[in-house]
CSV table of C-alpha atoms in Angstrom, one decimal:
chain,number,residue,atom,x,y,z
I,2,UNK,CA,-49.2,0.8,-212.2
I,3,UNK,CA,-51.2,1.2,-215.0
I,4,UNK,CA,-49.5,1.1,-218.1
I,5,UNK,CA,-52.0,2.7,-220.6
I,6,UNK,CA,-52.1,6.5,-219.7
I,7,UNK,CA,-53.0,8.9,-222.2
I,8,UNK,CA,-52.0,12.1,-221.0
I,9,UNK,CA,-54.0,14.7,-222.6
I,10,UNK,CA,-52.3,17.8,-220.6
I,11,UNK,CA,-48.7,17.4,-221.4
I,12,UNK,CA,-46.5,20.6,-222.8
I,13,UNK,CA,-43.4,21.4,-224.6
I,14,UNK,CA,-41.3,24.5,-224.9
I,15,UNK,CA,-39.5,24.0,-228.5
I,16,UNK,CA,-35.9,25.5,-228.0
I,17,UNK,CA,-36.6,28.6,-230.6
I,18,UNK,CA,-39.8,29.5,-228.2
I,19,UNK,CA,-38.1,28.8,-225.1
I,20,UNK,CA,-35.4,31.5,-226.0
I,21,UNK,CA,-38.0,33.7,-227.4
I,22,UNK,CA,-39.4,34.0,-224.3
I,23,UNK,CA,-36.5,34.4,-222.1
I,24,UNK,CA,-35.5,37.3,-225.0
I,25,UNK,CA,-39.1,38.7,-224.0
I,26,UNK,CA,-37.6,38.6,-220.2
I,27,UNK,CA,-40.6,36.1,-219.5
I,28,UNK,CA,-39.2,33.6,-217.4
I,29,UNK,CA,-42.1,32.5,-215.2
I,30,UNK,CA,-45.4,31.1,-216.4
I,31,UNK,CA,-48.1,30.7,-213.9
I,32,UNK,CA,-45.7,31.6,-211.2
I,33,UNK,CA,-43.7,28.7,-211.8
I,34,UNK,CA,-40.5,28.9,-213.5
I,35,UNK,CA,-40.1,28.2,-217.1
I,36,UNK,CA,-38.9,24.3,-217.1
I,37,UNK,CA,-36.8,22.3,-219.1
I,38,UNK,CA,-37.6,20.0,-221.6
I,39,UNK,CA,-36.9,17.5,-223.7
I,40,UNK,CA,-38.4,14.6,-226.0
I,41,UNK,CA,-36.3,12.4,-223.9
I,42,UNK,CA,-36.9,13.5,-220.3
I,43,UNK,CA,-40.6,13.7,-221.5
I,44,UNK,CA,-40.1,9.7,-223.0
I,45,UNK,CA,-38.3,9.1,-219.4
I,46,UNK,CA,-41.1,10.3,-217.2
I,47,UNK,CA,-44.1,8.5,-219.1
I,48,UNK,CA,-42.4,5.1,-218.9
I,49,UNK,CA,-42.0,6.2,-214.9
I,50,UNK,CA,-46.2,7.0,-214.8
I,51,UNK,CA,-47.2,4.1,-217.5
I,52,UNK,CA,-48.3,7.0,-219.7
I,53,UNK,CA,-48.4,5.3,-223.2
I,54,UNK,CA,-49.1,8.6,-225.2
I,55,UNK,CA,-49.0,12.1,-224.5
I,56,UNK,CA,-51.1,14.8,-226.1
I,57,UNK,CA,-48.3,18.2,-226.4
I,58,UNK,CA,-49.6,21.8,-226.0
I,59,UNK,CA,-47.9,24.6,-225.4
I,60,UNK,CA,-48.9,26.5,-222.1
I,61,UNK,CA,-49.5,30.0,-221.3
I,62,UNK,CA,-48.2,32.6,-222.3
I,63,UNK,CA,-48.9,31.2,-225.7
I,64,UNK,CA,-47.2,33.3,-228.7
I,65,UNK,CA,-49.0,36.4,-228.8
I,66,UNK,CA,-47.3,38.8,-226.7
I,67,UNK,CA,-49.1,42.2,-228.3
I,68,UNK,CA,-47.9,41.7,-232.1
I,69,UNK,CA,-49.5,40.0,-234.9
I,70,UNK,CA,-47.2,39.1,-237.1
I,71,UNK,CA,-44.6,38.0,-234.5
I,72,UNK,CA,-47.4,35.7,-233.1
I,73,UNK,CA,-47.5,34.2,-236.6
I,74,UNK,CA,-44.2,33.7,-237.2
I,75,UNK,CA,-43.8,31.9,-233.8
I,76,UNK,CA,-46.8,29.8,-233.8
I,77,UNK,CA,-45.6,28.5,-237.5
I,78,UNK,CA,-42.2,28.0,-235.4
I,79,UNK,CA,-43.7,25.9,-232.2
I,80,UNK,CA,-46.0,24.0,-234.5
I,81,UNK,CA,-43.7,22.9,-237.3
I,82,UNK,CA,-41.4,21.8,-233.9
I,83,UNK,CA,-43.5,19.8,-232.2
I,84,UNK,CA,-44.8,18.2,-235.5
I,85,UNK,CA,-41.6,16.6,-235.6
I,86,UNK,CA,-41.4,15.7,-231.8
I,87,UNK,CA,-44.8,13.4,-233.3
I,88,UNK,CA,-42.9,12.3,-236.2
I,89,UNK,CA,-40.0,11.1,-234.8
I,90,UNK,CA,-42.2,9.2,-232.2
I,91,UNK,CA,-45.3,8.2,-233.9
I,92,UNK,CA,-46.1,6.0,-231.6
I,93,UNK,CA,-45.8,8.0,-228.2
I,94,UNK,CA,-46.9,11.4,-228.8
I,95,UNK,CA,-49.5,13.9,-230.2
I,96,UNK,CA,-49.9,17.5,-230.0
I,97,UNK,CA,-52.2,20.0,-229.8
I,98,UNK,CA,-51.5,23.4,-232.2
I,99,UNK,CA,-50.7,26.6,-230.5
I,100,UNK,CA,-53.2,29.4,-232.4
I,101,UNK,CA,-52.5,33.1,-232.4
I,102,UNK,CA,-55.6,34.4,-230.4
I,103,UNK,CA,-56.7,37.3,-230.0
I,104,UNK,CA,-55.4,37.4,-234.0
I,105,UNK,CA,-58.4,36.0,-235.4
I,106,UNK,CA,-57.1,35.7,-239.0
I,107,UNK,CA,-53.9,34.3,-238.3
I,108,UNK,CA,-55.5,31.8,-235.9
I,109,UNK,CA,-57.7,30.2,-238.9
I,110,UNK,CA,-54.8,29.9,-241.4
I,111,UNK,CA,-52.7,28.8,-238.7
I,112,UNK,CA,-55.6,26.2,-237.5
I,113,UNK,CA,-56.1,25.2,-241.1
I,114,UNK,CA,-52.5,24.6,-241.6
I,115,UNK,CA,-51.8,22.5,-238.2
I,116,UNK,CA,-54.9,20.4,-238.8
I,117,UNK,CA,-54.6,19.6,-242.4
I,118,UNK,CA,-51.1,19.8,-243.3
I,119,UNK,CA,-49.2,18.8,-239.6
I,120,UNK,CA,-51.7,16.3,-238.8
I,121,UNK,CA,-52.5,18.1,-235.1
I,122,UNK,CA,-54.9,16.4,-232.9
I,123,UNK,CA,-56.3,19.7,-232.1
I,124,UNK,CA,-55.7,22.8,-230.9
I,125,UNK,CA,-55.0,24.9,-227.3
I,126,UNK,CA,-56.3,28.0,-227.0
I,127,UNK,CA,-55.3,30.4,-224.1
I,128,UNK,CA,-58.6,30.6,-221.7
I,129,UNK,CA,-58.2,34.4,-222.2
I,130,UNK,CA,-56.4,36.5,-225.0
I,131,UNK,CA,-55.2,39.6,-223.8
I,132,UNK,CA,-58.3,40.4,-221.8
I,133,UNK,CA,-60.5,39.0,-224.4
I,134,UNK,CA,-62.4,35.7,-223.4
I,135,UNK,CA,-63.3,32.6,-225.0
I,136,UNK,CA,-66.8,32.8,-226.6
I,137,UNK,CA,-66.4,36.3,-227.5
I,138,UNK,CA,-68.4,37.2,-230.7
I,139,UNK,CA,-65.4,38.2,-232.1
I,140,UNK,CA,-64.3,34.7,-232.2
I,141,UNK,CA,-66.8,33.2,-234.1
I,142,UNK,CA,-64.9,32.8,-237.5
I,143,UNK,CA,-62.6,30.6,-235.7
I,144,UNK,CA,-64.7,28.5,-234.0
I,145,UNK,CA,-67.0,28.0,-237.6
I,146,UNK,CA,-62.8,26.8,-238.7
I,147,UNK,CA,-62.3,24.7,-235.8
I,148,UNK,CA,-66.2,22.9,-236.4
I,149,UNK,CA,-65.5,22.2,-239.9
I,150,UNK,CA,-62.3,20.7,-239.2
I,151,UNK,CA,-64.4,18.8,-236.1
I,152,UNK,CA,-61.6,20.3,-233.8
I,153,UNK,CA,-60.8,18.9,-230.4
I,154,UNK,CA,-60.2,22.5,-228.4
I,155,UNK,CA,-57.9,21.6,-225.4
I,156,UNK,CA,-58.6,25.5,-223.1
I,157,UNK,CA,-55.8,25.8,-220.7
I,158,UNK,CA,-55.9,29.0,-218.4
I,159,UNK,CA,-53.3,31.8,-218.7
I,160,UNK,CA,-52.8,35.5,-216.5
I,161,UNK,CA,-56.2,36.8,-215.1
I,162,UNK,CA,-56.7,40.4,-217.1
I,163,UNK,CA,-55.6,41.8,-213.7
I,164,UNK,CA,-53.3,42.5,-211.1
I,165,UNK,CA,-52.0,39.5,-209.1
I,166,UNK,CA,-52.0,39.0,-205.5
I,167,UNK,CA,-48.1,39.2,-203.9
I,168,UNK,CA,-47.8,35.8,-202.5
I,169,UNK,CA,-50.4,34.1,-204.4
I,170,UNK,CA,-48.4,32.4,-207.8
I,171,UNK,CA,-51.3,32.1,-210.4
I,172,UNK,CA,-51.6,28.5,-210.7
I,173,UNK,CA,-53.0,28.3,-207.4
I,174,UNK,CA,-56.4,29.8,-207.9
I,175,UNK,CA,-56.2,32.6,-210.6
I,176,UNK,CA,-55.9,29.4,-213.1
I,177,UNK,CA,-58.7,27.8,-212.3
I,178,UNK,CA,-60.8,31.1,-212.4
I,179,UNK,CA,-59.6,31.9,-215.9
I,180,UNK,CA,-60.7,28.4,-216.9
I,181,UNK,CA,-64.2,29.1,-215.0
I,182,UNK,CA,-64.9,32.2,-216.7
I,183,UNK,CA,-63.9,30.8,-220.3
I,184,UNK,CA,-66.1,28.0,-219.6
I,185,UNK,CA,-68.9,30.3,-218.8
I,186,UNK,CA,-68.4,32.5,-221.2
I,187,UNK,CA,-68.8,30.1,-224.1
I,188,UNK,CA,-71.4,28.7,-222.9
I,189,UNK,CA,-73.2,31.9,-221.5
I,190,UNK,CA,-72.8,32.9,-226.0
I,191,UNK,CA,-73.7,29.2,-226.8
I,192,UNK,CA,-71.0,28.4,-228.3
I,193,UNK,CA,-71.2,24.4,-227.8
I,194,UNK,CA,-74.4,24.5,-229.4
I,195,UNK,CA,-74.4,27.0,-232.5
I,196,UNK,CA,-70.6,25.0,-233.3
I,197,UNK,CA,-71.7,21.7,-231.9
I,198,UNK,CA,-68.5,19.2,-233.8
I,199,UNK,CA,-66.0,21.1,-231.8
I,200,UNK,CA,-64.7,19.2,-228.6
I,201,UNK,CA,-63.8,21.1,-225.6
I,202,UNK,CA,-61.3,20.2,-223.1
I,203,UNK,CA,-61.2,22.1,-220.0
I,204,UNK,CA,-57.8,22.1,-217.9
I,205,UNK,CA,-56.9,21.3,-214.2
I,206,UNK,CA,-61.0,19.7,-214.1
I,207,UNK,CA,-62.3,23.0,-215.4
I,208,UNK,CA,-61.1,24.9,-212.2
I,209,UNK,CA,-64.2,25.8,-209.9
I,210,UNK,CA,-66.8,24.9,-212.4
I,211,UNK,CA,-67.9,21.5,-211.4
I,212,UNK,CA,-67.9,22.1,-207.9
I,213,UNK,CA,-69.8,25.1,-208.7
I,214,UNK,CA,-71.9,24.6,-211.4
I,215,UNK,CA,-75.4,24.9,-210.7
I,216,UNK,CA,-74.6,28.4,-208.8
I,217,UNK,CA,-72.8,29.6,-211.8
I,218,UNK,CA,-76.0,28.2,-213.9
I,219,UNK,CA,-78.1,30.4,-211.8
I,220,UNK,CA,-75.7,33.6,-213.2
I,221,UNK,CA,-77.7,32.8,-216.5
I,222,UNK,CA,-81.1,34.1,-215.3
I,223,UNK,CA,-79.2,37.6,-214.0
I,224,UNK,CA,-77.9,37.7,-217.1
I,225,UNK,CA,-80.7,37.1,-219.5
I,226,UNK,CA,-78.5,35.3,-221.8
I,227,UNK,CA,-79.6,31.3,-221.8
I,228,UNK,CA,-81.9,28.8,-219.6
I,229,UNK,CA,-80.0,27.9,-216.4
I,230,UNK,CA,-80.8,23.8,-217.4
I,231,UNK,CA,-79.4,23.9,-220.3
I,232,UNK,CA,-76.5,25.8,-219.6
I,233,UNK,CA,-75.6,23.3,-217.0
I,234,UNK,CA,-75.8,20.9,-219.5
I,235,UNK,CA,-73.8,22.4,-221.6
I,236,UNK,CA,-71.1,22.4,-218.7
I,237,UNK,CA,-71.5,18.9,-218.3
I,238,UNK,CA,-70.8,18.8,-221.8
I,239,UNK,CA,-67.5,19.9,-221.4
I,240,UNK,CA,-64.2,17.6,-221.3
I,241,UNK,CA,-62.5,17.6,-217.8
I,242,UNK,CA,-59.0,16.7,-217.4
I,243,UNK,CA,-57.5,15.5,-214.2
I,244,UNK,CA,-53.9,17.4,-214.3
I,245,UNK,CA,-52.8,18.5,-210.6
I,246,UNK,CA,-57.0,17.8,-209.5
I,247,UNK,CA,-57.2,14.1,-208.9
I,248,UNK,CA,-57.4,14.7,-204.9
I,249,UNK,CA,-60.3,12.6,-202.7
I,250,UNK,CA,-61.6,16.4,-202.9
I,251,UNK,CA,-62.0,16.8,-206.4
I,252,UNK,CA,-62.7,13.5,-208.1
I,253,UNK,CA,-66.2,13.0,-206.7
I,254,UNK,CA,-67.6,16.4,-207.5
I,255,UNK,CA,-65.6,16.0,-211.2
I,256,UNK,CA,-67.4,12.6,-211.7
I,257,UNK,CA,-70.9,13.2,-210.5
I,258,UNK,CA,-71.3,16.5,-212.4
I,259,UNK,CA,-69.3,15.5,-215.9
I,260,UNK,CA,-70.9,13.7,-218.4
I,261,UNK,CA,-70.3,10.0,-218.5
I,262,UNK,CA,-67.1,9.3,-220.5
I,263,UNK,CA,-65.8,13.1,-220.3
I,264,UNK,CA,-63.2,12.9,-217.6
I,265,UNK,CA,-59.6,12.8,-219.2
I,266,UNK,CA,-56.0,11.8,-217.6
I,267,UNK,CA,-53.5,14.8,-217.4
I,268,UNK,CA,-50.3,15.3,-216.0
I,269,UNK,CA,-49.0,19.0,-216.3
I,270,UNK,CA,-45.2,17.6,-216.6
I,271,UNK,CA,-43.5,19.7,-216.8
I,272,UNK,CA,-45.3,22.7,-215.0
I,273,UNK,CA,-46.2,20.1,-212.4
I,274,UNK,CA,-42.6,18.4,-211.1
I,275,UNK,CA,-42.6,15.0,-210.8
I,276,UNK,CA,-43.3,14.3,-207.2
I,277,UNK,CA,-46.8,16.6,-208.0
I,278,UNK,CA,-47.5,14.2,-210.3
I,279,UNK,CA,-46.7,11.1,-208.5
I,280,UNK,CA,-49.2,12.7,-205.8
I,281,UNK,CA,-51.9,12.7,-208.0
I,282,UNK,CA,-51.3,9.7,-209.5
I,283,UNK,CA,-51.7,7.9,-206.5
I,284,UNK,CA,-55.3,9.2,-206.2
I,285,UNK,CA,-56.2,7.8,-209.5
I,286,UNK,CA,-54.2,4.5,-208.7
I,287,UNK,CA,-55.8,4.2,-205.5
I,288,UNK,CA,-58.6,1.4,-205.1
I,289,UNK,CA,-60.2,3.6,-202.3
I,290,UNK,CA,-60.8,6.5,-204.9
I,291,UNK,CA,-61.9,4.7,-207.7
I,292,UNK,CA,-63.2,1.8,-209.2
I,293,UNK,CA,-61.7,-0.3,-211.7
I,294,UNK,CA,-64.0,0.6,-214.4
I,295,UNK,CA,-63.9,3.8,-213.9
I,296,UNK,CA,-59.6,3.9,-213.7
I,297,UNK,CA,-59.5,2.5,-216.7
I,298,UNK,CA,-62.1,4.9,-218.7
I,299,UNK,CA,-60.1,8.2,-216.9
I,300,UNK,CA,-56.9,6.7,-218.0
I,301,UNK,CA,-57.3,5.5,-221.1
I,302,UNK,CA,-60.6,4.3,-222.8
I,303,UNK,CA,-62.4,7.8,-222.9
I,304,UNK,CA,-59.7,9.7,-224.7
I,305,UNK,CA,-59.6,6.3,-227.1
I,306,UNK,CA,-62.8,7.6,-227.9
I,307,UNK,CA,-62.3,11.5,-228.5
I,308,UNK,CA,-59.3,10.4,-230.3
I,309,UNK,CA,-60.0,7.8,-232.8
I,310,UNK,CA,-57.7,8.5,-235.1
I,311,UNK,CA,-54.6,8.3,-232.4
I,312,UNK,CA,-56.2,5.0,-231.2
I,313,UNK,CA,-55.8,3.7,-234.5
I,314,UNK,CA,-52.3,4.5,-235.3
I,315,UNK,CA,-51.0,3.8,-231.9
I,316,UNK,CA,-52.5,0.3,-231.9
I,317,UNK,CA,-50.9,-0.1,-235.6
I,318,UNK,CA,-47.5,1.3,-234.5
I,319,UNK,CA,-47.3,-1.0,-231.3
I,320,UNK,CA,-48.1,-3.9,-233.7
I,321,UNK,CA,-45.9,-3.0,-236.2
């Protein structure tokens, strides 16, 4: 087993949200129930998967629920938390600040305050806020925020703007379409390029994108709104993670569309249950999937490089 696993998709439900929630009668997410958690059973699990460090996000439904100054307050609340999950294990953990989207102004002070002040390795922003997508002109202040600070983005899908389909929990497909359409959507308003020092991740290998890319490209010329070439470029651009999508199905579309070095490990614990995860896992681990080389840049050595900064105080930490 490999024992130097950076998990880039890894979430946390501080005890204050948690509750919030359940107050808010929301006790599914994604159709899955809302799990438990805890820096220990998270600690427990990693040492089980040779995950080394873990990147913490909060999933969907994120803390807007429809009021702006509640979605402040609880943000301030899950951020300060997991802060502390990070201090108290320097050396295992890292986290990714929850924003307050579709609150624009309350996003950038909260941004400002996670990344300079808690030390966050980033942010996660809900693929869609409310009905509004990612790379909406209206989110333009943030993302200028999120390129000064040279922000890593991790976008992790959330409820389509829609009714669901009895029978059909939304992790199944509607996730992966919300994570599509994001993706298009900043792209289709060039966002990668006109805020080129942000990083973004994309979730569950960017749903259907890489297997669909150059049809989606296409979607450019009926739209009139960028070249179809470099749009798929600009997908290619993109961050993939491997959370519950690294099948025999998946992998070789992921890796022949994604940019070299661009394919991340991620483990969905604890919205995926451990034997989900050991099931992918044993994709990744398996010699008939992949290559050494190429094991060991998923796993490890290209999130090394996105995150420098963790690298370093990791390796002084382990050393120490």
């Amino acid at each position: 087993m490999n024992e130097e696993r950076i998990d880039v998709h890894q979430h946390v439900l501080p005890p204050e949200y948690a509750a919030w929630l359940t107050k808010k009668g929301i006790g599914v997410a994604g159709g899955i129930d809302l799990p438990e958690w805890s820096a220990d059973a998270a600690l427990e699990v990693m040492r089980d998967f040779g995950i080394s460090r873990a990147i913490l996000s909060v999933s969907t439904p994120g803390v807007h629920l429809g009021d702006d100054a509640e979605a402040r307050t609880m943000a301030r609340v899950v951020n300060d938390y997991t802060a502390q999950v990070v201090r108290d294990h320097p050396d295992r953990f890292g986290f990714f600040a929850t924003l307050t989207l579709p609150d624009v102004d309350g996003a950038i002070t909260e941004a400002e305050h996670a990344l300079t002040t808690l030390g966050a390795d980033g942010v996660v922003l809900i693929a869609n806020s409310r009905g509004r997508y990612l790379g909406d002109p209206a989110f333009d202040p943030l993302m200028a925020e999120l390129d000064r600070h040279r922000a890593v983005v991790f976008v992790h899908p959330g409820e389509l703007p829609g009714p669901a389909v009895d029978g059909i929990p939304s992790f199944a497909m509607d996730f992966l379409l919300d994570t599509t359409r994001a993706a298009f959507n900043l792209v289709k308003n060039d966002v990668p390029r006109r805020f080129p020092n942000i990083k973004f991740i994309l979730a569950h290998a960017g749903g259907f994108l890489p297997y669909a890319s150059h049809r989606i490209s296409l979607a450019m010329v009926a739209t009139g709104a960028r070249d179809p070439f470099e749009a798929l470029q600009d997908f290619a651009d993109f961050y993939y993670d491997t959370a519950l999508s690294a099948s025999p199905a998946t992998l070789p579309s992921l890796l022949a569309f994604a940019t070299p070095g661009h394919v991340l490990y991620g483990s969905d614990w604890p919205f995926a249950p451990v034997a989900a995860c050991a099931y992918f896992n044993s994709h990744l681990d398996s010699t008939a999937t992949l290559d050494d080389a190429t094991r060991a840049e998923i796993n490890h050595l290209n999130a090394d490089r996105l995150f420098p900064r963790l690298g370093a105080e990791w390796d002084a930490g382990k050393s120490g």
